[in-house]
Amino acid sequence: MLKFLTPDRKGAQEPYSYRSRARLVGECILELSEATQDDIVVLGRIHDSSHIDYLRKNNIRYIHDICDNKWPKLEKLWTNTNSTATAITTTCDELKQLIETKTDKPVYVIPDPTERQREEVKWHPNGILQAVYYGSAGNLKQINWDDYDIYTLELKVISNEGPIMWSYDTQGKYVKQSDFVLLPVDNTHDMSRYKGNNRPVDALMQGKFVVTNAEIPSWLTLKDYIWCGDIDKGIKYVKYNTNRVLDRVRAGQQHVIDNYSPGVISAQWQKVYENLTYNVKRYMRI
């Protein structure tokens, strides 16, 4: 079976890949000793060369799950990991194309599932529009808020370094209280175009419209349901196109359920597992 390695973080915050790409879809193990030669282990970002040495020594197949463009920072480790991986999985087509320039192993796209429950789409602004931003501190530091006319909004900003400290429940609370979600990005940053779309997907599931300037290919797949373009124009669109905004969010929620729910994504992992297992058995017969 597929077993996702999720080493004990000893109190440190879990990577998003633990939450969405492991705990929602498969069996998690703390130690590689919990895997056998009949399993395929999935290695996320939190692994090192000792894990690879163990898997090789014990003839256990593994998948390297890559969720961000960490080249060249992790190039030495990842080159070693990829050299004996059975396959690579990743979050989006753009990152798949990049990975294929780094390895000859098969690469499968499996998006992040959403763990958010579908919430009612509502629009009851009370005076000043309430907006919320959430993202990693790295993403937040790339934003120059002075570029945008946000001074007519009451904006809450959440990240793993504040000003509001991120947690799953905190994000859910402030999104629920907001009128819409504001997610500016730095499209020129090396990592941006390779990002998955979990942030806007989560917002849609909570019934909120997203305003973003993203040119990220995976985010643009949601362009029928969110605003992708000039931020200031997007804020005005929210203010003056209420019915259209609500219709787009409702349609977006159904799109998310059809494409990003845990059951759908679990089936994609299972399909990869079955494909890899079939290929091994076929090779052994030959």
mmCIF file of C-alpha atoms in Angstrom:
data_model
loop_
_atom_site.group_PDB
_atom_site.id
_atom_site.type_symbol
_atom_site.label_atom_id
_atom_site.label_comp_id
_atom_site.label_asym_id
_atom_site.label_seq_id
_atom_site.Cartn_x
_atom_site.Cartn_y
_atom_site.Cartn_z
ATOM 1 C CA MET A 1 0.000 0.000 0.000
ATOM 2 C CA LEU A 2 0.961 3.662 -0.140
ATOM 3 C CA LYS A 3 2.512 4.918 3.093
ATOM 4 C CA PHE A 4 3.258 8.601 3.612
ATOM 5 C CA LEU A 5 6.345 9.384 5.704
ATOM 6 C CA THR A 6 5.437 12.126 8.201
ATOM 7 C CA PRO A 7 8.316 12.311 10.716
ATOM 8 C CA ASP A 8 7.599 13.696 14.166
ATOM 9 C CA ARG A 9 8.013 17.474 14.034
ATOM 10 C CA LYS A 10 8.573 17.649 17.816
ATOM 11 C CA GLY A 11 6.226 20.584 18.233
ATOM 12 C CA ALA A 12 7.216 22.433 15.052
ATOM 13 C CA GLN A 13 4.410 23.414 12.699
ATOM 14 C CA GLU A 14 3.467 20.693 10.255
ATOM 15 C CA PRO A 15 4.187 21.391 6.582
ATOM 16 C CA TYR A 16 1.074 21.880 4.473
ATOM 17 C CA SER A 17 2.099 18.726 2.584
ATOM 18 C CA TYR A 18 1.538 16.710 5.794
ATOM 19 C CA ARG A 19 -1.945 18.118 6.222
ATOM 20 C CA SER A 20 -3.292 17.898 2.707
ATOM 21 C CA ARG A 21 -1.069 15.525 0.769
ATOM 22 C CA ALA A 22 -0.722 12.852 3.450
ATOM 23 C CA ARG A 23 -3.167 12.955 6.332
ATOM 24 C CA LEU A 24 -6.251 13.496 4.159
ATOM 25 C CA VAL A 25 -5.539 10.764 1.639
ATOM 26 C CA GLY A 26 -3.414 7.918 2.986
ATOM 27 C CA GLU A 27 -1.775 6.007 5.809
ATOM 28 C CA CYS A 28 0.927 8.023 7.572
ATOM 29 C CA ILE A 29 4.006 6.537 9.208
ATOM 30 C CA LEU A 30 6.481 8.154 11.592
ATOM 31 C CA GLU A 31 9.345 5.752 10.820
ATOM 32 C CA LEU A 32 10.414 3.902 7.687
ATOM 33 C CA SER A 33 10.576 0.710 9.738
ATOM 34 C CA GLU A 34 6.770 0.714 9.434
ATOM 35 C CA ALA A 35 7.084 0.049 5.675
ATOM 36 C CA THR A 36 7.780 -3.255 3.909
ATOM 37 C CA GLN A 37 8.880 -4.264 0.424
ATOM 38 C CA ASP A 38 5.205 -4.623 -0.502
ATOM 39 C CA ASP A 39 4.616 -0.915 0.145
ATOM 40 C CA ILE A 40 5.428 2.238 -1.775
ATOM 41 C CA VAL A 41 6.553 5.059 0.532
ATOM 42 C CA VAL A 42 5.748 8.677 -0.297
ATOM 43 C CA LEU A 43 8.496 11.113 0.721
ATOM 44 C CA GLY A 44 7.531 14.757 1.124
ATOM 45 C CA ARG A 45 9.722 17.768 1.820
ATOM 46 C CA ILE A 46 10.764 16.559 5.277
ATOM 47 C CA HIS A 47 13.272 13.858 4.420
ATOM 48 C CA ASP A 48 17.053 13.551 4.177
ATOM 49 C CA SER A 49 19.705 11.255 2.716
ATOM 50 C CA SER A 50 19.409 8.805 5.620
ATOM 51 C CA HIS A 51 15.839 8.043 4.575
ATOM 52 C CA ILE A 52 16.980 7.352 1.027
ATOM 53 C CA ASP A 53 19.794 5.105 2.256
ATOM 54 C CA TYR A 54 17.321 3.091 4.359
ATOM 55 C CA LEU A 55 14.870 2.635 1.490
ATOM 56 C CA ARG A 56 17.618 1.523 -0.880
ATOM 57 C CA LYS A 57 19.144 -0.873 1.632
ATOM 58 C CA ASN A 58 15.781 -2.494 2.307
ATOM 59 C CA ASN A 59 14.612 -2.530 -1.332
ATOM 60 C CA ILE A 60 11.525 -0.450 -0.602
ATOM 61 C CA ARG A 61 10.102 1.521 -3.494
ATOM 62 C CA TYR A 62 9.303 5.181 -2.978
ATOM 63 C CA ILE A 63 7.694 8.218 -4.589
ATOM 64 C CA HIS A 64 9.181 11.685 -4.190
ATOM 65 C CA ASP A 65 6.344 14.184 -3.731
ATOM 66 C CA ILE A 66 7.476 17.667 -4.801
ATOM 67 C CA CYS A 67 5.164 20.560 -3.900
ATOM 68 C CA ASP A 68 7.334 23.619 -4.621
ATOM 69 C CA ASN A 69 10.210 24.720 -6.819
ATOM 70 C CA LYS A 70 13.084 24.372 -4.353
ATOM 71 C CA TRP A 71 15.825 24.279 -6.970
ATOM 72 C CA PRO A 72 18.693 25.114 -6.534
ATOM 73 C CA LYS A 73 18.322 25.188 -2.716
ATOM 74 C CA LEU A 74 17.596 21.461 -2.420
ATOM 75 C CA GLU A 75 19.160 20.332 -5.689
ATOM 76 C CA LYS A 76 21.822 18.075 -4.115
ATOM 77 C CA LEU A 77 19.311 16.234 -1.917
ATOM 78 C CA TRP A 78 16.641 16.031 -4.583
ATOM 79 C CA THR A 79 19.038 14.750 -7.255
ATOM 80 C CA ASN A 80 19.976 11.938 -4.896
ATOM 81 C CA THR A 81 16.340 11.261 -3.986
ATOM 82 C CA ASN A 82 15.109 11.286 -7.576
ATOM 83 C CA SER A 83 17.881 8.991 -8.843
ATOM 84 C CA THR A 84 16.269 5.876 -7.337
ATOM 85 C CA ALA A 85 12.658 7.017 -6.948
ATOM 86 C CA THR A 86 10.017 4.862 -8.567
ATOM 87 C CA ALA A 87 8.174 8.007 -9.619
ATOM 88 C CA ILE A 88 7.654 11.685 -8.807
ATOM 89 C CA THR A 89 4.358 13.306 -7.866
ATOM 90 C CA THR A 90 3.634 17.025 -7.877
ATOM 91 C CA THR A 91 0.859 19.579 -7.540
ATOM 92 C CA CYS A 92 0.421 21.144 -10.979
ATOM 93 C CA ASP A 93 1.341 20.888 -14.663
ATOM 94 C CA GLU A 94 3.830 23.755 -14.578
ATOM 95 C CA LEU A 95 5.872 22.107 -11.819
ATOM 96 C CA LYS A 96 5.631 18.767 -13.642
ATOM 97 C CA GLN A 97 7.247 20.334 -16.705
ATOM 98 C CA LEU A 98 10.084 21.714 -14.596
ATOM 99 C CA ILE A 99 10.667 18.386 -12.848
ATOM 100 C CA GLU A 100 10.837 16.600 -16.188
ATOM 101 C CA THR A 101 13.883 18.713 -17.058
ATOM 102 C CA LYS A 102 15.597 17.398 -13.897
ATOM 103 C CA THR A 103 14.844 13.659 -14.023
ATOM 104 C CA ASP A 104 13.835 10.862 -16.380
ATOM 105 C CA LYS A 105 11.441 9.323 -13.856
ATOM 106 C CA PRO A 106 7.680 9.356 -14.543
ATOM 107 C CA VAL A 107 5.972 12.438 -13.086
ATOM 108 C CA TYR A 108 2.308 12.455 -12.028
ATOM 109 C CA VAL A 109 0.211 15.516 -11.206
ATOM 110 C CA ILE A 110 -1.973 15.168 -8.111
ATOM 111 C CA PRO A 111 -3.425 18.480 -6.866
ATOM 112 C CA ASP A 112 -3.719 19.400 -3.206
ATOM 113 C CA PRO A 113 -7.096 18.357 -1.812
ATOM 114 C CA THR A 114 -9.069 20.778 0.294
ATOM 115 C CA GLU A 115 -9.976 19.858 3.859
ATOM 116 C CA ARG A 116 -12.426 22.756 4.163
ATOM 117 C CA GLN A 117 -16.111 21.964 4.359
ATOM 118 C CA ARG A 118 -18.484 23.658 1.939
ATOM 119 C CA GLU A 119 -20.028 26.743 3.539
ATOM 120 C CA GLU A 120 -23.008 28.810 2.460
ATOM 121 C CA VAL A 121 -22.239 31.630 0.035
ATOM 122 C CA LYS A 122 -23.307 34.858 1.755
ATOM 123 C CA TRP A 123 -23.002 38.573 1.107
ATOM 124 C CA HIS A 124 -23.885 40.803 4.055
ATOM 125 C CA PRO A 125 -21.303 43.616 4.151
ATOM 126 C CA ASN A 126 -21.711 45.966 7.063
ATOM 127 C CA GLY A 127 -20.267 49.314 6.021
ATOM 128 C CA ILE A 128 -16.554 48.849 5.275
ATOM 129 C CA LEU A 129 -15.750 45.703 3.306
ATOM 130 C CA GLN A 130 -13.956 43.042 5.340
ATOM 131 C CA ALA A 131 -11.083 41.311 3.521
ATOM 132 C CA VAL A 132 -8.593 38.684 4.649
ATOM 133 C CA TYR A 133 -5.203 37.617 3.342
ATOM 134 C CA TYR A 134 -3.518 34.319 4.271
ATOM 135 C CA GLY A 135 -0.264 32.776 3.114
ATOM 136 C CA SER A 136 3.229 31.834 4.247
ATOM 137 C CA ALA A 137 5.539 34.519 5.614
ATOM 138 C CA GLY A 138 7.648 34.044 2.490
ATOM 139 C CA ASN A 139 4.677 34.857 0.273
ATOM 140 C CA LEU A 140 3.654 37.780 2.467
ATOM 141 C CA LYS A 141 7.103 39.376 2.335
ATOM 142 C CA GLN A 142 6.856 39.541 -1.457
ATOM 143 C CA ILE A 143 3.823 41.855 -1.317
ATOM 144 C CA ASN A 144 4.024 45.649 -1.416
ATOM 145 C CA TRP A 145 0.622 46.658 -0.078
ATOM 146 C CA ASP A 146 1.227 50.254 -1.161
ATOM 147 C CA ASP A 147 0.700 49.050 -4.734
ATOM 148 C CA TYR A 148 -2.996 48.546 -4.020
ATOM 149 C CA ASP A 149 -5.900 50.761 -2.990
ATOM 150 C CA ILE A 150 -6.764 48.784 0.140
ATOM 151 C CA TYR A 151 -7.458 51.749 2.396
ATOM 152 C CA THR A 152 -11.211 51.490 1.930
ATOM 153 C CA LEU A 153 -11.067 47.939 3.318
ATOM 154 C CA GLU A 154 -10.640 46.453 6.736
ATOM 155 C CA LEU A 155 -7.921 43.913 5.993
ATOM 156 C CA LYS A 156 -6.785 41.071 8.232
ATOM 157 C CA VAL A 157 -3.394 39.523 7.372
ATOM 158 C CA ILE A 158 -2.533 35.969 8.465
ATOM 159 C CA SER A 159 0.794 34.154 8.115
ATOM 160 C CA ASN A 160 2.991 31.765 10.062
ATOM 161 C CA GLU A 161 4.930 34.824 11.308
ATOM 162 C CA GLY A 162 1.951 37.128 11.881
ATOM 163 C CA PRO A 163 0.691 39.788 12.229
ATOM 164 C CA ILE A 164 -2.130 37.315 12.909
ATOM 165 C CA MET A 165 -0.500 33.951 13.560
ATOM 166 C CA TRP A 166 -1.676 31.232 11.204
ATOM 167 C CA SER A 167 -3.421 28.069 12.263
ATOM 168 C CA TYR A 168 -5.983 26.012 10.393
ATOM 169 C CA ASP A 169 -8.747 27.199 12.698
ATOM 170 C CA THR A 170 -7.586 30.833 12.670
ATOM 171 C CA GLN A 171 -7.666 30.948 8.886
ATOM 172 C CA GLY A 172 -11.125 29.400 8.877
ATOM 173 C CA LYS A 173 -12.406 31.883 11.457
ATOM 174 C CA TYR A 174 -11.225 35.021 9.673
ATOM 175 C CA VAL A 175 -12.292 33.821 6.229
ATOM 176 C CA LYS A 176 -15.758 33.097 7.620
ATOM 177 C CA GLN A 177 -15.940 36.645 9.016
ATOM 178 C CA SER A 178 -14.744 38.272 5.790
ATOM 179 C CA ASP A 179 -16.622 39.528 2.749
ATOM 180 C CA PHE A 180 -13.938 38.301 0.356
ATOM 181 C CA VAL A 181 -10.381 36.961 0.258
ATOM 182 C CA LEU A 182 -7.565 39.165 -1.085
ATOM 183 C CA LEU A 183 -4.520 37.244 -2.369
ATOM 184 C CA PRO A 184 -1.991 39.418 -4.194
ATOM 185 C CA VAL A 185 1.125 37.590 -5.392
ATOM 186 C CA ASP A 186 4.511 38.505 -6.828
ATOM 187 C CA ASN A 187 4.281 37.019 -10.310
ATOM 188 C CA THR A 188 7.968 37.736 -10.963
ATOM 189 C CA HIS A 189 9.239 35.526 -8.120
ATOM 190 C CA ASP A 190 11.046 32.345 -9.178
ATOM 191 C CA MET A 191 8.684 30.092 -7.240
ATOM 192 C CA SER A 192 5.372 31.714 -8.117
ATOM 193 C CA ARG A 193 4.488 30.091 -11.429
ATOM 194 C CA TYR A 194 5.039 26.622 -9.957
ATOM 195 C CA LYS A 195 2.568 27.028 -7.096
ATOM 196 C CA GLY A 196 -0.487 24.876 -6.615
ATOM 197 C CA ASN A 197 -3.880 26.521 -6.130
ATOM 198 C CA ASN A 198 -4.807 25.366 -2.622
ATOM 199 C CA ARG A 199 -5.228 28.925 -1.280
ATOM 200 C CA PRO A 200 -8.010 30.043 -3.660
ATOM 201 C CA VAL A 201 -9.556 26.562 -3.569
ATOM 202 C CA ASP A 202 -9.916 26.776 0.222
ATOM 203 C CA ALA A 203 -11.512 30.224 -0.021
ATOM 204 C CA LEU A 204 -14.111 29.032 -2.521
ATOM 205 C CA MET A 205 -15.071 26.124 -0.281
ATOM 206 C CA GLN A 206 -15.727 28.608 2.516
ATOM 207 C CA GLY A 207 -18.029 30.525 0.192
ATOM 208 C CA LYS A 208 -15.719 33.473 -0.471
ATOM 209 C CA PHE A 209 -14.772 35.220 -3.697
ATOM 210 C CA VAL A 210 -11.049 35.665 -4.306
ATOM 211 C CA VAL A 211 -9.426 38.781 -5.731
ATOM 212 C CA THR A 212 -5.893 38.153 -6.985
ATOM 213 C CA ASN A 213 -3.461 39.418 -9.581
ATOM 214 C CA ALA A 214 -2.018 35.922 -9.999
ATOM 215 C CA GLU A 215 -0.665 34.788 -13.336
ATOM 216 C CA ILE A 216 0.118 31.404 -11.801
ATOM 217 C CA PRO A 217 -1.071 28.763 -14.301
ATOM 218 C CA SER A 218 -2.796 26.588 -11.682
ATOM 219 C CA TRP A 219 -4.651 29.611 -10.302
ATOM 220 C CA LEU A 220 -5.764 30.597 -13.795
ATOM 221 C CA THR A 221 -7.596 27.279 -14.085
ATOM 222 C CA LEU A 222 -10.009 28.844 -11.552
ATOM 223 C CA LYS A 223 -10.474 32.107 -13.465
ATOM 224 C CA ASP A 224 -14.183 31.447 -14.039
ATOM 225 C CA TYR A 225 -14.709 31.486 -10.269
ATOM 226 C CA ILE A 226 -12.210 34.085 -8.969
ATOM 227 C CA TRP A 227 -10.869 37.468 -10.089
ATOM 228 C CA CYS A 228 -7.453 37.168 -11.775
ATOM 229 C CA GLY A 229 -6.194 40.583 -12.839
ATOM 230 C CA ASP A 230 -5.740 44.116 -11.586
ATOM 231 C CA ILE A 231 -6.292 44.113 -7.822
ATOM 232 C CA ASP A 232 -7.964 47.528 -7.597
ATOM 233 C CA LYS A 233 -10.377 46.665 -10.415
ATOM 234 C CA GLY A 234 -11.105 43.384 -8.667
ATOM 235 C CA ILE A 235 -12.032 45.136 -5.438
ATOM 236 C CA LYS A 236 -14.429 47.390 -7.358
ATOM 237 C CA TYR A 237 -15.864 44.331 -9.105
ATOM 238 C CA VAL A 238 -16.686 42.805 -5.716
ATOM 239 C CA LYS A 239 -18.414 45.998 -4.587
ATOM 240 C CA TYR A 240 -20.592 46.517 -7.644
ATOM 241 C CA ASN A 241 -21.324 43.024 -9.002
ATOM 242 C CA THR A 242 -22.773 41.223 -6.010
ATOM 243 C CA ASN A 243 -25.028 38.733 -7.812
ATOM 244 C CA ARG A 244 -22.351 37.800 -10.330
ATOM 245 C CA VAL A 245 -19.799 37.310 -7.562
ATOM 246 C CA LEU A 246 -22.129 34.981 -5.644
ATOM 247 C CA ASP A 247 -22.917 32.958 -8.775
ATOM 248 C CA ARG A 248 -19.231 32.526 -9.560
ATOM 249 C CA VAL A 249 -18.452 31.348 -6.027
ATOM 250 C CA ARG A 250 -21.290 28.795 -6.077
ATOM 251 C CA ALA A 251 -20.069 27.446 -9.403
ATOM 252 C CA GLY A 252 -16.548 27.421 -8.012
ATOM 253 C CA GLN A 253 -17.596 25.375 -5.011
ATOM 254 C CA GLN A 254 -19.011 22.674 -7.256
ATOM 255 C CA HIS A 255 -15.834 22.705 -9.331
ATOM 256 C CA VAL A 256 -13.775 22.240 -6.158
ATOM 257 C CA ILE A 257 -15.956 19.367 -4.941
ATOM 258 C CA ASP A 258 -15.651 17.663 -8.317
ATOM 259 C CA ASN A 259 -11.888 18.102 -8.585
ATOM 260 C CA TYR A 260 -10.266 18.721 -5.175
ATOM 261 C CA SER A 261 -12.265 16.864 -2.533
ATOM 262 C CA PRO A 262 -10.305 14.292 -0.498
ATOM 263 C CA GLY A 263 -12.148 11.373 -2.086
ATOM 264 C CA VAL A 264 -11.295 12.538 -5.594
ATOM 265 C CA ILE A 265 -7.631 13.115 -4.744
ATOM 266 C CA SER A 266 -7.350 9.811 -2.840
ATOM 267 C CA ALA A 267 -8.540 8.039 -5.979
ATOM 268 C CA GLN A 268 -5.789 9.765 -7.979
ATOM 269 C CA TRP A 269 -3.135 8.543 -5.521
ATOM 270 C CA GLN A 270 -4.582 5.047 -5.706
ATOM 271 C CA LYS A 271 -4.466 5.148 -9.495
ATOM 272 C CA VAL A 272 -0.764 6.084 -9.412
ATOM 273 C CA TYR A 273 -0.100 3.263 -6.931
ATOM 274 C CA GLU A 274 -1.931 0.738 -9.097
ATOM 275 C CA ASN A 275 -0.124 1.910 -12.208
ATOM 276 C CA LEU A 276 3.308 1.614 -10.581
ATOM 277 C CA THR A 277 2.464 -1.764 -9.050
ATOM 278 C CA TYR A 278 1.173 -3.072 -12.392
ATOM 279 C CA ASN A 279 4.341 -1.945 -14.168
ATOM 280 C CA VAL A 280 6.542 -3.743 -11.617
ATOM 281 C CA LYS A 281 4.561 -6.985 -11.941
ATOM 282 C CA ARG A 282 4.631 -6.732 -15.730
ATOM 283 C CA TYR A 283 8.410 -6.188 -15.661
ATOM 284 C CA MET A 284 8.874 -9.233 -13.411
ATOM 285 C CA ARG A 285 6.882 -11.436 -15.834
ATOM 286 C CA ILE A 286 9.051 -10.284 -18.720
#
